[in-house]
Short mmCIF file of C-alpha atoms in Angstrom, two decimals:
data_model
loop_
_atom_site.label_atom_id
_atom_site.label_comp_id
_atom_site.label_asym_id
_atom_site.label_seq_id
_atom_site.Cartn_x
_atom_site.Cartn_y
_atom_site.Cartn_z
CA UNK Q 1 214.45 -58.74 -60.20
CA UNK Q 2 214.64 -61.20 -63.09
CA UNK Q 3 211.58 -63.04 -61.81
CA UNK Q 4 209.26 -60.30 -63.01
CA UNK Q 5 211.03 -59.31 -66.22
CA UNK Q 6 209.18 -61.57 -68.66
CA UNK Q 7 206.00 -62.25 -66.70
CA UNK Q 8 202.93 -61.57 -68.80
CA UNK Q 9 204.86 -61.32 -72.04
CA UNK Q 10 203.74 -64.73 -73.21
CA UNK Q 11 200.05 -65.47 -72.80
CA UNK Q 12 199.28 -68.97 -71.56
CA UNK Q 13 197.73 -71.47 -73.97
CA UNK Q 14 193.96 -71.93 -73.69
CA UNK Q 15 194.37 -75.35 -72.05
CA UNK Q 16 196.88 -74.10 -69.43
CA UNK Q 17 195.59 -74.45 -65.88
CA UNK Q 18 197.37 -71.59 -64.13
CA UNK Q 19 197.21 -70.73 -60.46
CA UNK Q 20 194.46 -68.14 -61.00
CA UNK Q 21 192.09 -70.67 -62.58
CA UNK Q 22 192.41 -73.30 -59.88
CA UNK Q 23 192.77 -71.30 -56.70
CA UNK Q 24 189.31 -72.31 -55.41
CA UNK Q 25 189.71 -76.01 -56.20
CA UNK Q 26 191.18 -78.71 -53.95
CA UNK Q 27 194.28 -80.46 -55.24
CA UNK Q 28 193.67 -81.65 -58.79
CA UNK Q 29 195.21 -85.13 -59.11
CA UNK Q 30 195.99 -84.73 -62.80
CA UNK Q 31 197.66 -81.37 -62.27
CA UNK Q 32 199.65 -82.80 -59.36
CA UNK Q 33 200.84 -85.73 -61.44
CA UNK Q 34 201.71 -83.51 -64.40
CA UNK Q 35 203.89 -81.32 -62.15
CA UNK Q 36 205.57 -84.06 -60.11
CA UNK Q 37 205.78 -87.14 -62.36
CA UNK Q 38 209.18 -86.35 -63.88
CA UNK Q 39 210.73 -85.79 -60.47
CA UNK Q 40 209.16 -88.74 -58.71
CA UNK Q 41 209.95 -91.63 -61.02
CA UNK Q 42 210.29 -94.65 -58.79
CA UNK Q 43 212.53 -97.62 -58.46
CA UNK Q 44 216.23 -98.30 -58.40
CA UNK Q 45 217.99 -99.02 -61.63
CA UNK Q 46 220.62 -101.61 -62.34
CA UNK Q 47 224.05 -99.95 -62.51
CA UNK Q 48 225.31 -99.74 -66.06
CA UNK Q 49 227.88 -97.83 -68.01
CA UNK Q 50 226.82 -94.23 -68.57
CA UNK Q 51 228.98 -92.31 -71.03
CA UNK Q 52 230.53 -89.21 -69.41
CA UNK Q 53 229.97 -87.32 -72.68
CA UNK Q 54 226.29 -87.13 -71.70
CA UNK Q 55 227.17 -84.46 -69.12
CA UNK Q 56 228.35 -82.09 -71.86
CA UNK Q 57 225.39 -83.01 -74.02
CA UNK Q 58 222.88 -82.10 -71.31
CA UNK Q 59 224.76 -78.87 -70.53
CA UNK Q 60 224.53 -77.82 -74.19
CA UNK Q 61 220.82 -78.69 -74.24
CA UNK Q 62 220.30 -76.61 -71.11
CA UNK Q 63 221.83 -73.54 -72.77
CA UNK Q 64 219.45 -74.05 -75.69
CA UNK Q 65 216.49 -74.29 -73.30
CA UNK Q 66 217.39 -70.93 -71.76
CA UNK Q 67 217.50 -69.35 -75.23
CA UNK Q 68 214.19 -71.00 -76.17
CA UNK Q 69 212.59 -69.69 -72.97
CA UNK Q 70 213.37 -66.13 -74.07
CA UNK Q 71 211.72 -66.78 -77.45
CA UNK Q 72 208.80 -69.05 -76.53
CA UNK Q 73 208.02 -68.50 -72.88
CA UNK Q 74 207.61 -71.14 -70.20
CA UNK Q 75 204.48 -72.98 -71.30
CA UNK Q 76 206.06 -74.64 -74.33
CA UNK Q 77 209.18 -75.79 -72.49
CA UNK Q 78 207.98 -77.23 -69.18
CA UNK Q 79 207.20 -80.67 -70.63
CA UNK Q 80 210.47 -80.93 -72.57
CA UNK Q 81 212.76 -79.79 -69.76
CA UNK Q 82 211.05 -81.89 -67.09
CA UNK Q 83 211.25 -84.97 -69.35
CA UNK Q 84 214.99 -84.39 -69.75
CA UNK Q 85 215.28 -84.06 -65.98
CA UNK Q 86 213.58 -87.44 -65.64
CA UNK Q 87 216.13 -89.00 -68.01
CA UNK Q 88 219.02 -87.39 -66.12
CA UNK Q 89 217.60 -88.73 -62.85
CA UNK Q 90 217.49 -92.28 -64.25
CA UNK Q 91 221.07 -91.92 -65.51
CA UNK Q 92 222.24 -90.61 -62.12
CA UNK Q 93 220.87 -93.73 -60.44
CA UNK Q 94 222.66 -95.95 -62.96
CA UNK Q 95 226.00 -94.08 -63.13
CA UNK Q 96 229.02 -94.31 -60.88
CA UNK Q 97 231.90 -92.08 -59.81
CA UNK Q 98 232.64 -88.80 -61.57
CA UNK Q 99 229.91 -89.39 -64.16
CA UNK Q 100 227.33 -89.65 -61.39
CA UNK Q 101 228.65 -86.48 -59.76
CA UNK Q 102 228.57 -84.55 -63.05
CA UNK Q 103 225.04 -85.73 -63.81
CA UNK Q 104 223.88 -84.68 -60.34
CA UNK Q 105 225.18 -81.17 -60.99
CA UNK Q 106 223.52 -80.87 -64.37
CA UNK Q 107 220.35 -82.44 -62.92
CA UNK Q 108 220.20 -79.70 -60.27
CA UNK Q 109 220.42 -77.09 -63.04
CA UNK Q 110 217.56 -78.77 -64.93
CA UNK Q 111 215.38 -78.93 -61.80
CA UNK Q 112 216.10 -75.23 -61.18
CA UNK Q 113 215.08 -74.40 -64.74
CA UNK Q 114 211.81 -76.34 -64.43
CA UNK Q 115 211.15 -74.42 -61.20
CA UNK Q 116 211.86 -71.14 -62.98
CA UNK Q 117 209.57 -72.07 -65.88
CA UNK Q 118 206.69 -72.82 -63.51
CA UNK Q 119 207.39 -69.62 -61.57
CA UNK Q 120 207.45 -67.57 -64.76
CA UNK Q 121 204.17 -69.24 -65.80
CA UNK Q 122 202.62 -68.13 -62.50
CA UNK Q 123 202.24 -71.59 -60.95
CA UNK Q 124 203.97 -70.92 -57.63
CA UNK Q 125 202.98 -74.25 -56.09
CA UNK Q 126 204.69 -76.18 -58.87
CA UNK Q 127 207.64 -73.77 -58.74
CA UNK Q 128 208.05 -74.41 -55.01
CA UNK Q 129 207.93 -78.18 -55.60
CA UNK Q 130 210.69 -77.97 -58.22
CA UNK Q 131 212.79 -75.68 -56.02
CA UNK Q 132 212.59 -78.47 -53.45
CA UNK Q 133 213.80 -80.92 -56.08
CA UNK Q 134 216.67 -78.54 -56.87
CA UNK Q 135 217.60 -78.54 -53.19
CA UNK Q 136 217.52 -82.32 -52.97
CA UNK Q 137 219.75 -82.80 -56.01
CA UNK Q 138 222.10 -79.95 -55.03
CA UNK Q 139 222.56 -81.47 -51.57
CA UNK Q 140 223.27 -84.88 -53.09
CA UNK Q 141 225.89 -83.31 -55.36
CA UNK Q 142 227.62 -81.73 -52.33
CA UNK Q 143 228.42 -78.68 -54.43
CA UNK Q 144 228.37 -75.51 -52.30
CA UNK Q 145 227.76 -73.26 -55.32
CA UNK Q 146 224.70 -75.27 -56.36
CA UNK Q 147 223.36 -75.16 -52.82
CA UNK Q 148 223.82 -71.38 -52.80
CA UNK Q 149 222.13 -71.17 -56.20
CA UNK Q 150 219.19 -73.14 -54.81
CA UNK Q 151 218.92 -70.74 -51.86
CA UNK Q 152 218.69 -67.74 -54.19
CA UNK Q 153 216.03 -69.48 -56.28
CA UNK Q 154 214.07 -70.52 -53.20
CA UNK Q 155 214.20 -66.95 -51.89
CA UNK Q 156 212.74 -65.72 -55.19
CA UNK Q 157 209.82 -68.15 -54.97
CA UNK Q 158 209.26 -67.26 -51.31
CA UNK Q 159 209.22 -63.57 -52.23
CA UNK Q 160 206.65 -64.21 -54.97
CA UNK Q 161 204.56 -66.17 -52.44
CA UNK Q 162 204.67 -63.18 -50.10
CA UNK Q 163 206.98 -64.95 -47.64
CA UNK Q 164 210.32 -63.26 -48.31
CA UNK Q 165 211.23 -63.55 -44.64
CA UNK Q 166 210.74 -67.31 -44.82
CA UNK Q 167 214.12 -67.78 -46.41
CA UNK Q 168 215.96 -65.26 -44.25
CA UNK Q 169 216.19 -67.76 -41.42
CA UNK Q 170 217.84 -70.28 -43.74
CA UNK Q 171 220.15 -67.72 -45.34
CA UNK Q 172 221.23 -66.25 -41.99
CA UNK Q 173 223.17 -69.37 -40.93
CA UNK Q 174 226.83 -69.90 -41.89
CA UNK Q 175 228.05 -70.36 -44.56
CA UNK Q 176 225.10 -68.53 -46.14
CA UNK Q 177 225.21 -65.32 -44.05
CA UNK Q 178 226.25 -63.13 -47.01
CA UNK Q 179 223.22 -64.45 -48.91
CA UNK Q 180 220.94 -63.52 -46.02
CA UNK Q 181 222.38 -59.99 -45.95
CA UNK Q 182 221.86 -59.71 -49.72
CA UNK Q 183 218.25 -60.89 -49.39
CA UNK Q 184 217.53 -58.34 -46.62
CA UNK Q 185 218.98 -55.52 -48.75
CA UNK Q 186 216.92 -56.68 -51.74
CA UNK Q 187 213.67 -56.55 -49.77
#
């Protein structure tokens, strides 16, 4: 499984507060805000013109982030990718029509990447939060492939959390039955 391929290859920075270091503590407000702030920016925006070329720009940036993840590891990219997600979210709320739809799709991909980065860094709580954000944006985009992609990602987090069966109930309903069968075969 890809989830475990790079784990441990990149040691966390000294100031990184991973899941092992905070497992005994109650919810740390600063850690919570650092994980969720980019996804929970508040307030409606005034509709304005948003250039459709931004969709291609963000897609190119996303490809670069995947390459950088292989070279740097997750710790150095979480802040950058989540900040870009925040910008995409603001643009989605301002855009209209096809531009809005395209930005929703690329926004779901960014949220999924942030979730993967947290998962690869070993922070499963933050990973689960961002998988939820991926779901929310994928559902808003109404793109069946993105919704299926979210289900696969959510199943990976659930497996890492020791709750692989937790996603089987979701994946067993049409139109996701083939995904449920795949997940059962994969353990």
